[in-house]
Amino acid sequence: MNILIIEDEPVTARNLQRMLQDIDPAINITAILPGVAASVSWLQQNSNACNLIFMDIRLADGLSFGIFEKTKVEQPVIFVTAYNDYALQAFKSNGIDYVLKPYEMEEISRALQKYRKLTGGHLNAGAQEQMVRLLKSMQEQPVYKQSFLVHFREKMLSLEAAQIAWFYTANEIVQACTLEHKQYTIDFTLEQLQQQLDPHIFFRANRQFIVQRKAIQEVDFFFNGRLLVKTTPEAAEKILISKARVPAFKAWMNA
């Protein structure tokens, strides 16, 4: 079996490759590609070189759905993603599947078994149409990050985004503070988080803070047309909304 891996995190890609070959030593990884552009180029030149694709959703240069817009993909696709969105459940009804990060070998093995049920390793017409409809649905409804894997002492914990009151950055280190006033270091910049978090729930207050709606307890007027946002739990520094950002903040609060 020839498998293509499309994943922009090198460590994750290597782990997936190792798992696949541990499950079945006969598996050949034809290529590991980091983004949309590289994948489109490779698929256009090697359309018959793989039987199955493991594909992340968020890649270095955009969403992987862009691949389907720029080239024909005939192989079954198993999405490997950190985003647990309800639309992904539709994969369960046909030859397309998904594995949620952080994944385990059992999940990878189950996905491979599902692939093997497909006749000749190709999607039938009905399954192909379901895939196209699903991709369009997922494009119309963006998938936002639901949880973060964080280090705590000598353990790794899964931290739900819904439990985070605010994100704060200082000295190039980003801290997430939960509604229960527990703080963890997050391996993302505020710019990356701003793209990954649901904008209906989280707001980029300024260069240092992203706040969650549920954490906001009070908003006061401040000097020079700014607003002071008070949260529970209370932040170590003042969360100020600049005069220029006030209209956007008010619109967000009224949504």
mmCIF file of N, CA and C in Angstrom, residues 132-248:
data_model
loop_
_atom_site.group_PDB
_atom_site.id
_atom_site.type_symbol
_atom_site.label_atom_id
_atom_site.label_comp_id
_atom_site.label_asym_id
_atom_site.label_seq_id
_atom_site.Cartn_x
_atom_site.Cartn_y
_atom_site.Cartn_z
ATOM 1 N N VAL A 132 -17.422 15.382 -1.710
ATOM 2 C CA VAL A 132 -17.494 16.738 -2.254
ATOM 3 C C VAL A 132 -18.474 17.584 -1.453
ATOM 4 N N ARG A 133 -19.638 17.007 -1.131
ATOM 5 C CA ARG A 133 -20.637 17.753 -0.348
ATOM 6 C C ARG A 133 -20.095 18.088 1.042
ATOM 7 N N LEU A 134 -19.398 17.132 1.637
ATOM 8 C CA LEU A 134 -18.847 17.347 2.967
ATOM 9 C C LEU A 134 -17.798 18.449 2.962
ATOM 10 N N LEU A 135 -16.915 18.425 1.962
ATOM 11 C CA LEU A 135 -15.872 19.441 1.882
ATOM 12 C C LEU A 135 -16.473 20.831 1.732
ATOM 13 N N LYS A 136 -17.523 20.933 0.914
ATOM 14 C CA LYS A 136 -18.178 22.227 0.740
ATOM 15 C C LYS A 136 -18.808 22.676 2.055
ATOM 16 N N SER A 137 -19.429 21.728 2.772
ATOM 17 C CA SER A 137 -20.045 22.050 4.061
ATOM 18 C C SER A 137 -19.014 22.554 5.049
ATOM 19 N N MET A 138 -17.850 21.897 5.080
ATOM 20 C CA MET A 138 -16.813 22.279 6.039
ATOM 21 C C MET A 138 -16.182 23.609 5.667
ATOM 22 N N GLN A 139 -16.156 23.939 4.375
ATOM 23 C CA GLN A 139 -15.642 25.231 3.958
ATOM 24 C C GLN A 139 -16.605 26.341 4.372
ATOM 25 N N GLU A 140 -17.905 26.056 4.284
ATOM 26 C CA GLU A 140 -18.901 27.054 4.655
ATOM 27 C C GLU A 140 -18.935 27.274 6.163
ATOM 28 N N GLN A 141 -18.581 26.238 6.933
ATOM 29 C CA GLN A 141 -18.590 26.342 8.386
ATOM 30 C C GLN A 141 -17.169 26.095 8.906
ATOM 31 N N PRO A 142 -16.410 27.160 9.125
ATOM 32 C CA PRO A 142 -15.017 27.008 9.557
ATOM 33 C C PRO A 142 -14.891 26.147 10.805
ATOM 34 N N VAL A 143 -13.800 25.407 10.857
ATOM 35 C CA VAL A 143 -13.535 24.543 12.012
ATOM 36 C C VAL A 143 -12.564 25.269 12.933
ATOM 37 N N TYR A 144 -12.972 25.498 14.177
ATOM 38 C CA TYR A 144 -12.128 26.222 15.114
ATOM 39 C C TYR A 144 -11.555 25.281 16.164
ATOM 40 N N LYS A 145 -10.446 25.687 16.731
ATOM 41 C CA LYS A 145 -9.747 24.857 17.691
ATOM 42 C C LYS A 145 -10.600 24.652 18.939
ATOM 43 N N GLN A 146 -10.728 23.392 19.351
ATOM 44 C CA GLN A 146 -11.563 23.046 20.490
ATOM 45 C C GLN A 146 -10.763 22.781 21.764
ATOM 46 N N SER A 147 -9.482 22.435 21.626
ATOM 47 C CA SER A 147 -8.682 22.106 22.804
ATOM 48 C C SER A 147 -7.202 22.316 22.513
ATOM 49 N N PHE A 148 -6.418 22.365 23.588
ATOM 50 C CA PHE A 148 -4.975 22.536 23.495
ATOM 51 C C PHE A 148 -4.292 21.473 24.338
ATOM 52 N N LEU A 149 -3.204 20.932 23.829
ATOM 53 C CA LEU A 149 -2.408 19.993 24.598
ATOM 54 C C LEU A 149 -1.331 20.803 25.309
ATOM 55 N N VAL A 150 -1.352 20.811 26.635
ATOM 56 C CA VAL A 150 -0.443 21.651 27.408
ATOM 57 C C VAL A 150 0.401 20.804 28.349
ATOM 58 N N HIS A 151 1.584 21.307 28.676
ATOM 59 C CA HIS A 151 2.464 20.646 29.633
ATOM 60 C C HIS A 151 2.125 21.131 31.044
ATOM 61 N N PHE A 152 2.031 20.216 31.967
ATOM 62 C CA PHE A 152 1.793 20.567 33.366
ATOM 63 C C PHE A 152 2.631 19.643 34.230
ATOM 64 N N ARG A 153 3.667 20.236 34.845
ATOM 65 C CA ARG A 153 4.628 19.449 35.612
ATOM 66 C C ARG A 153 5.223 18.374 34.717
ATOM 67 N N GLU A 154 5.026 17.113 35.035
ATOM 68 C CA GLU A 154 5.580 16.055 34.199
ATOM 69 C C GLU A 154 4.495 15.359 33.375
ATOM 70 N N LYS A 155 3.382 16.054 33.165
ATOM 71 C CA LYS A 155 2.270 15.470 32.430
ATOM 72 C C LYS A 155 1.889 16.361 31.254
ATOM 73 N N MET A 156 1.024 15.816 30.404
ATOM 74 C CA MET A 156 0.419 16.592 29.327
ATOM 75 C C MET A 156 -1.091 16.526 29.519
ATOM 76 N N LEU A 157 -1.737 17.687 29.482
ATOM 77 C CA LEU A 157 -3.172 17.776 29.714
ATOM 78 C C LEU A 157 -3.879 18.323 28.483
ATOM 79 N N SER A 158 -5.120 17.923 28.309
ATOM 80 C CA SER A 158 -5.952 18.482 27.250
ATOM 81 C C SER A 158 -6.786 19.601 27.856
ATOM 82 N N LEU A 159 -6.587 20.809 27.367
ATOM 83 C CA LEU A 159 -7.258 21.990 27.908
ATOM 84 C C LEU A 159 -8.308 22.467 26.908
ATOM 85 N N GLU A 160 -9.571 22.449 27.297
ATOM 86 C CA GLU A 160 -10.644 22.863 26.408
ATOM 87 C C GLU A 160 -10.608 24.369 26.194
ATOM 88 N N ALA A 161 -10.777 24.777 24.949
ATOM 89 C CA ALA A 161 -10.776 26.210 24.629
ATOM 90 C C ALA A 161 -11.905 26.926 25.371
ATOM 91 N N ALA A 162 -13.030 26.257 25.539
ATOM 92 C CA ALA A 162 -14.180 26.869 26.203
ATOM 93 C C ALA A 162 -13.910 27.191 27.664
ATOM 94 N N GLN A 163 -12.877 26.582 28.252
ATOM 95 C CA GLN A 163 -12.554 26.820 29.652
ATOM 96 C C GLN A 163 -11.498 27.898 29.839
ATOM 97 N N ILE A 164 -11.039 28.495 28.745
ATOM 98 C CA ILE A 164 -9.979 29.506 28.831
ATOM 99 C C ILE A 164 -10.598 30.904 28.907
ATOM 100 N N ALA A 165 -10.256 31.640 29.952
ATOM 101 C CA ALA A 165 -10.805 32.986 30.160
ATOM 102 C C ALA A 165 -10.083 34.010 29.293
ATOM 103 N N TRP A 166 -8.759 33.919 29.254
ATOM 104 C CA TRP A 166 -7.982 34.835 28.424
ATOM 105 C C TRP A 166 -6.600 34.268 28.132
ATOM 106 N N PHE A 167 -6.039 34.736 27.021
ATOM 107 C CA PHE A 167 -4.664 34.443 26.641
ATOM 108 C C PHE A 167 -3.854 35.719 26.809
ATOM 109 N N TYR A 168 -2.637 35.571 27.282
ATOM 110 C CA TYR A 168 -1.781 36.730 27.556
ATOM 111 C C TYR A 168 -0.360 36.433 27.102
ATOM 112 N N THR A 169 0.265 37.383 26.435
ATOM 113 C CA THR A 169 1.627 37.187 25.977
ATOM 114 C C THR A 169 2.564 38.220 26.581
ATOM 115 N N ALA A 170 3.741 37.752 26.984
ATOM 116 C CA ALA A 170 4.797 38.610 27.505
ATOM 117 C C ALA A 170 6.126 37.904 27.288
ATOM 118 N N ASN A 171 7.108 38.651 26.810
ATOM 119 C CA ASN A 171 8.429 38.077 26.551
ATOM 120 C C ASN A 171 8.356 36.866 25.617
ATOM 121 N N GLU A 172 7.464 36.952 24.627
ATOM 122 C CA GLU A 172 7.293 35.911 23.604
ATOM 123 C C GLU A 172 6.780 34.593 24.163
ATOM 124 N N ILE A 173 6.208 34.621 25.356
ATOM 125 C CA ILE A 173 5.598 33.431 25.955
ATOM 126 C C ILE A 173 4.102 33.707 26.132
ATOM 127 N N VAL A 174 3.290 32.770 25.674
ATOM 128 C CA VAL A 174 1.834 32.937 25.772
ATOM 129 C C VAL A 174 1.289 32.057 26.892
ATOM 130 N N GLN A 175 0.524 32.683 27.773
ATOM 131 C CA GLN A 175 -0.117 31.978 28.879
ATOM 132 C C GLN A 175 -1.626 31.945 28.651
ATOM 133 N N ALA A 176 -2.238 30.801 28.979
ATOM 134 C CA ALA A 176 -3.691 30.677 28.955
ATOM 135 C C ALA A 176 -4.174 30.557 30.384
ATOM 136 N N CYS A 177 -5.122 31.391 30.759
ATOM 137 C CA CYS A 177 -5.690 31.345 32.108
ATOM 138 C C CYS A 177 -7.114 30.814 32.010
ATOM 139 N N THR A 178 -7.409 29.770 32.763
ATOM 140 C CA THR A 178 -8.732 29.166 32.715
ATOM 141 C C THR A 178 -9.717 29.934 33.578
ATOM 142 N N LEU A 179 -10.990 29.603 33.428
ATOM 143 C CA LEU A 179 -12.039 30.214 34.243
ATOM 144 C C LEU A 179 -11.871 29.872 35.716
ATOM 145 N N GLU A 180 -11.114 28.805 35.999
ATOM 146 C CA GLU A 180 -10.833 28.409 37.379
ATOM 147 C C GLU A 180 -9.512 29.000 37.878
ATOM 148 N N HIS A 181 -8.956 29.940 37.110
ATOM 149 C CA HIS A 181 -7.744 30.669 37.482
ATOM 150 C C HIS A 181 -6.503 29.765 37.532
ATOM 151 N N LYS A 182 -6.406 28.857 36.593
ATOM 152 C CA LYS A 182 -5.203 28.041 36.431
ATOM 153 C C LYS A 182 -4.506 28.470 35.145
ATOM 154 N N GLN A 183 -3.183 28.609 35.207
ATOM 155 C CA GLN A 183 -2.454 29.112 34.054
ATOM 156 C C GLN A 183 -1.537 28.052 33.460
ATOM 157 N N TYR A 184 -1.486 28.048 32.123
ATOM 158 C CA TYR A 184 -0.664 27.092 31.385
ATOM 159 C C TYR A 184 0.019 27.816 30.233
ATOM 160 N N THR A 185 1.198 27.333 29.868
ATOM 161 C CA THR A 185 1.906 27.878 28.715
ATOM 162 C C THR A 185 1.366 27.233 27.449
ATOM 163 N N ILE A 186 1.115 28.061 26.433
ATOM 164 C CA ILE A 186 0.565 27.600 25.158
ATOM 165 C C ILE A 186 1.621 27.771 24.068
ATOM 166 N N ASP A 187 1.780 26.774 23.221
ATOM 167 C CA ASP A 187 2.798 26.812 22.165
ATOM 168 C C ASP A 187 2.282 27.461 20.884
ATOM 169 N N PHE A 188 1.599 28.592 21.031
ATOM 170 C CA PHE A 188 1.119 29.349 19.870
ATOM 171 C C PHE A 188 1.305 30.832 20.158
ATOM 172 N N THR A 189 1.455 31.631 19.115
ATOM 173 C CA THR A 189 1.466 33.078 19.274
ATOM 174 C C THR A 189 0.021 33.571 19.298
ATOM 175 N N LEU A 190 -0.187 34.808 19.740
ATOM 176 C CA LEU A 190 -1.538 35.353 19.729
ATOM 177 C C LEU A 190 -2.065 35.466 18.308
ATOM 178 N N GLU A 191 -1.169 35.729 17.353
ATOM 179 C CA GLU A 191 -1.578 35.820 15.953
ATOM 180 C C GLU A 191 -2.115 34.476 15.460
ATOM 181 N N GLN A 192 -1.435 33.403 15.822
ATOM 182 C CA GLN A 192 -1.908 32.072 15.439
ATOM 183 C C GLN A 192 -3.221 31.745 16.130
ATOM 184 N N LEU A 193 -3.325 32.082 17.410
ATOM 185 C CA LEU A 193 -4.544 31.808 18.153
ATOM 186 C C LEU A 193 -5.733 32.578 17.580
ATOM 187 N N GLN A 194 -5.479 33.785 17.161
ATOM 188 C CA GLN A 194 -6.547 34.605 16.604
ATOM 189 C C GLN A 194 -7.166 33.942 15.372
ATOM 190 N N GLN A 195 -6.356 33.221 14.602
ATOM 191 C CA GLN A 195 -6.847 32.524 13.420
ATOM 192 C C GLN A 195 -7.545 31.209 13.771
ATOM 193 N N GLN A 196 -7.195 30.627 14.911
ATOM 194 C CA GLN A 196 -7.680 29.297 15.252
ATOM 195 C C GLN A 196 -8.889 29.284 16.183
ATOM 196 N N LEU A 197 -9.134 30.391 16.872
ATOM 197 C CA LEU A 197 -10.224 30.448 17.840
ATOM 198 C C LEU A 197 -11.502 30.989 17.211
ATOM 199 N N ASP A 198 -12.635 30.554 17.735
ATOM 200 C CA ASP A 198 -13.931 31.009 17.239
ATOM 201 C C ASP A 198 -14.095 32.500 17.540
ATOM 202 N N PRO A 199 -14.214 33.348 16.502
ATOM 203 C CA PRO A 199 -14.306 34.798 16.733
ATOM 204 C C PRO A 199 -15.592 35.230 17.413
ATOM 205 N N HIS A 200 -16.583 34.357 17.488
ATOM 206 C CA HIS A 200 -17.804 34.697 18.222
ATOM 207 C C HIS A 200 -17.606 34.548 19.722
ATOM 208 N N ILE A 201 -16.581 33.781 20.099
ATOM 209 C CA ILE A 201 -16.325 33.516 21.519
ATOM 210 C C ILE A 201 -15.132 34.302 22.037
ATOM 211 N N PHE A 202 -14.105 34.485 21.204
ATOM 212 C CA PHE A 202 -12.865 35.142 21.631
ATOM 213 C C PHE A 202 -12.647 36.442 20.847
ATOM 214 N N PHE A 203 -12.075 37.428 21.545
ATOM 215 C CA PHE A 203 -11.813 38.736 20.924
ATOM 216 C C PHE A 203 -10.373 39.148 21.200
ATOM 217 N N ARG A 204 -9.680 39.616 20.158
ATOM 218 C CA ARG A 204 -8.310 40.123 20.317
ATOM 219 C C ARG A 204 -8.401 41.547 20.846
ATOM 220 N N ALA A 205 -8.181 41.687 22.147
ATOM 221 C CA ALA A 205 -8.349 42.993 22.789
ATOM 222 C C ALA A 205 -7.233 43.965 22.413
ATOM 223 N N ASN A 206 -6.007 43.471 22.413
ATOM 224 C CA ASN A 206 -4.846 44.302 22.093
ATOM 225 C C ASN A 206 -3.665 43.386 21.779
ATOM 226 N N ARG A 207 -2.465 43.919 21.785
ATOM 227 C CA ARG A 207 -1.299 43.114 21.421
ATOM 228 C C ARG A 207 -0.973 42.034 22.445
ATOM 229 N N GLN A 208 -1.504 42.188 23.655
ATOM 230 C CA GLN A 208 -1.158 41.251 24.717
ATOM 231 C C GLN A 208 -2.264 40.282 25.106
ATOM 232 N N PHE A 209 -3.526 40.609 24.787
ATOM 233 C CA PHE A 209 -4.637 39.806 25.295
ATOM 234 C C PHE A 209 -5.625 39.359 24.208
ATOM 235 N N ILE A 210 -6.093 38.130 24.368
ATOM 236 C CA ILE A 210 -7.302 37.633 23.719
ATOM 237 C C ILE A 210 -8.231 37.219 24.853
ATOM 238 N N VAL A 211 -9.457 37.726 24.850
ATOM 239 C CA VAL A 211 -10.377 37.450 25.951
ATOM 240 C C VAL A 211 -11.585 36.646 25.472
ATOM 241 N N GLN A 212 -12.121 35.850 26.389
ATOM 242 C CA GLN A 212 -13.328 35.086 26.081
ATOM 243 C C GLN A 212 -14.546 35.824 26.622
ATOM 244 N N ARG A 213 -15.632 35.734 25.895
ATOM 245 C CA ARG A 213 -16.852 36.453 26.257
ATOM 246 C C ARG A 213 -17.325 36.118 27.674
ATOM 247 N N LYS A 214 -17.322 34.833 28.042
ATOM 248 C CA LYS A 214 -17.834 34.425 29.354
ATOM 249 C C LYS A 214 -17.023 34.987 30.510
ATOM 250 N N ALA A 215 -15.753 35.321 30.257
ATOM 251 C CA ALA A 215 -14.884 35.802 31.330
ATOM 252 C C ALA A 215 -15.081 37.285 31.622
ATOM 253 N N ILE A 216 -15.730 38.012 30.717
ATOM 254 C CA ILE A 216 -15.892 39.459 30.874
ATOM 255 C C ILE A 216 -17.009 39.751 31.886
ATOM 256 N N GLN A 217 -16.652 40.447 32.943
ATOM 257 C CA GLN A 217 -17.607 40.785 33.999
ATOM 258 C C GLN A 217 -18.067 42.237 33.933
ATOM 259 N N GLU A 218 -17.183 43.105 33.440
ATOM 260 C CA GLU A 218 -17.505 44.538 33.452
ATOM 261 C C GLU A 218 -16.629 45.251 32.439
ATOM 262 N N VAL A 219 -17.177 46.310 31.821
ATOM 263 C CA VAL A 219 -16.411 47.131 30.874
ATOM 264 C C VAL A 219 -16.572 48.587 31.307
ATOM 265 N N ASP A 220 -15.466 49.259 31.602
ATOM 266 C CA ASP A 220 -15.488 50.644 32.073
ATOM 267 C C ASP A 220 -14.854 51.575 31.045
ATOM 268 N N PHE A 221 -15.282 52.820 31.068
ATOM 269 C CA PHE A 221 -14.641 53.829 30.232
ATOM 270 C C PHE A 221 -13.272 54.153 30.823
ATOM 271 N N PHE A 222 -12.298 54.396 29.925
ATOM 272 C CA PHE A 222 -10.937 54.689 30.352
ATOM 273 C C PHE A 222 -10.471 55.949 29.637
ATOM 274 N N PHE A 223 -9.256 56.387 29.904
ATOM 275 C CA PHE A 223 -8.729 57.625 29.322
ATOM 276 C C PHE A 223 -8.632 57.544 27.798
ATOM 277 N N ASN A 224 -8.775 58.692 27.163
ATOM 278 C CA ASN A 224 -8.560 58.846 25.720
ATOM 279 C C ASN A 224 -9.454 57.948 24.874
ATOM 280 N N GLY A 225 -10.686 57.751 25.323
ATOM 281 C CA GLY A 225 -11.650 57.007 24.523
ATOM 282 C C GLY A 225 -11.479 55.502 24.559
ATOM 283 N N ARG A 226 -10.607 55.016 25.420
ATOM 284 C CA ARG A 226 -10.389 53.570 25.514
ATOM 285 C C ARG A 226 -11.392 52.930 26.483
ATOM 286 N N LEU A 227 -11.420 51.589 26.472
ATOM 287 C CA LEU A 227 -12.261 50.836 27.385
ATOM 288 C C LEU A 227 -11.386 49.921 28.233
ATOM 289 N N LEU A 228 -11.801 49.747 29.485
ATOM 290 C CA LEU A 228 -11.105 48.850 30.399
ATOM 291 C C LEU A 228 -11.984 47.624 30.617
ATOM 292 N N VAL A 229 -11.460 46.461 30.244
ATOM 293 C CA VAL A 229 -12.212 45.209 30.368
ATOM 294 C C VAL A 229 -11.783 44.501 31.650
ATOM 295 N N LYS A 230 -12.746 44.219 32.508
ATOM 296 C CA LYS A 230 -12.474 43.494 33.747
ATOM 297 C C LYS A 230 -13.002 42.069 33.610
ATOM 298 N N THR A 231 -12.167 41.127 33.943
ATOM 299 C CA THR A 231 -12.516 39.721 33.764
ATOM 300 C C THR A 231 -12.480 38.963 35.084
ATOM 301 N N THR A 232 -13.098 37.820 35.077
ATOM 302 C CA THR A 232 -12.994 36.848 36.173
ATOM 303 C C THR A 232 -12.546 35.529 35.569
ATOM 304 N N PRO A 233 -11.337 35.097 35.961
ATOM 305 C CA PRO A 233 -10.430 35.696 36.941
ATOM 306 C C PRO A 233 -9.779 36.970 36.401
ATOM 307 N N GLU A 234 -9.308 37.780 37.334
ATOM 308 C CA GLU A 234 -8.693 39.054 36.992
ATOM 309 C C GLU A 234 -7.329 38.843 36.358
ATOM 310 N N ALA A 235 -7.042 39.626 35.326
ATOM 311 C CA ALA A 235 -5.752 39.538 34.644
ATOM 312 C C ALA A 235 -4.680 40.271 35.430
ATOM 313 N N ALA A 236 -3.428 39.889 35.224
ATOM 314 C CA ALA A 236 -2.307 40.492 35.945
ATOM 315 C C ALA A 236 -2.096 41.938 35.520
ATOM 316 N N GLU A 237 -2.461 42.265 34.286
ATOM 317 C CA GLU A 237 -2.346 43.632 33.778
ATOM 318 C C GLU A 237 -3.706 44.103 33.284
ATOM 319 N N LYS A 238 -3.861 45.420 33.123
ATOM 320 C CA LYS A 238 -5.113 45.979 32.609
ATOM 321 C C LYS A 238 -5.349 45.508 31.177
ATOM 322 N N ILE A 239 -6.581 45.097 30.881
ATOM 323 C CA ILE A 239 -6.959 44.745 29.515
ATOM 324 C C ILE A 239 -7.656 45.952 28.913
ATOM 325 N N LEU A 240 -6.955 46.668 28.062
ATOM 326 C CA LEU A 240 -7.460 47.907 27.482
ATOM 327 C C LEU A 240 -7.805 47.726 26.004
ATOM 328 N N ILE A 241 -8.937 48.283 25.627
ATOM 329 C CA ILE A 241 -9.350 48.305 24.225
ATOM 330 C C ILE A 241 -9.049 49.706 23.691
ATOM 331 N N SER A 242 -8.254 49.799 22.657
ATOM 332 C CA SER A 242 -7.893 51.103 22.111
ATOM 333 C C SER A 242 -9.122 51.787 21.509
ATOM 334 N N LYS A 243 -9.021 53.097 21.352
ATOM 335 C CA LYS A 243 -10.135 53.867 20.790
ATOM 336 C C LYS A 243 -10.506 53.328 19.410
ATOM 337 N N ALA A 244 -9.516 52.968 18.620
ATOM 338 C CA ALA A 244 -9.767 52.465 17.272
ATOM 339 C C ALA A 244 -10.476 51.113 17.287
ATOM 340 N N ARG A 245 -10.262 50.308 18.332
ATOM 341 C CA ARG A 245 -10.852 48.973 18.415
ATOM 342 C C ARG A 245 -12.206 48.960 19.123
ATOM 343 N N VAL A 246 -12.596 50.081 19.720
ATOM 344 C CA VAL A 246 -13.849 50.133 20.487
ATOM 345 C C VAL A 246 -15.062 49.752 19.638
ATOM 346 N N PRO A 247 -15.240 50.307 18.414
ATOM 347 C CA PRO A 247 -16.420 49.924 17.619
ATOM 348 C C PRO A 247 -16.495 48.417 17.354
ATOM 349 N N ALA A 248 -15.357 47.803 17.040
ATOM 350 C CA ALA A 248 -15.340 46.363 16.770
ATOM 351 C C ALA A 248 -15.684 45.580 18.031
#
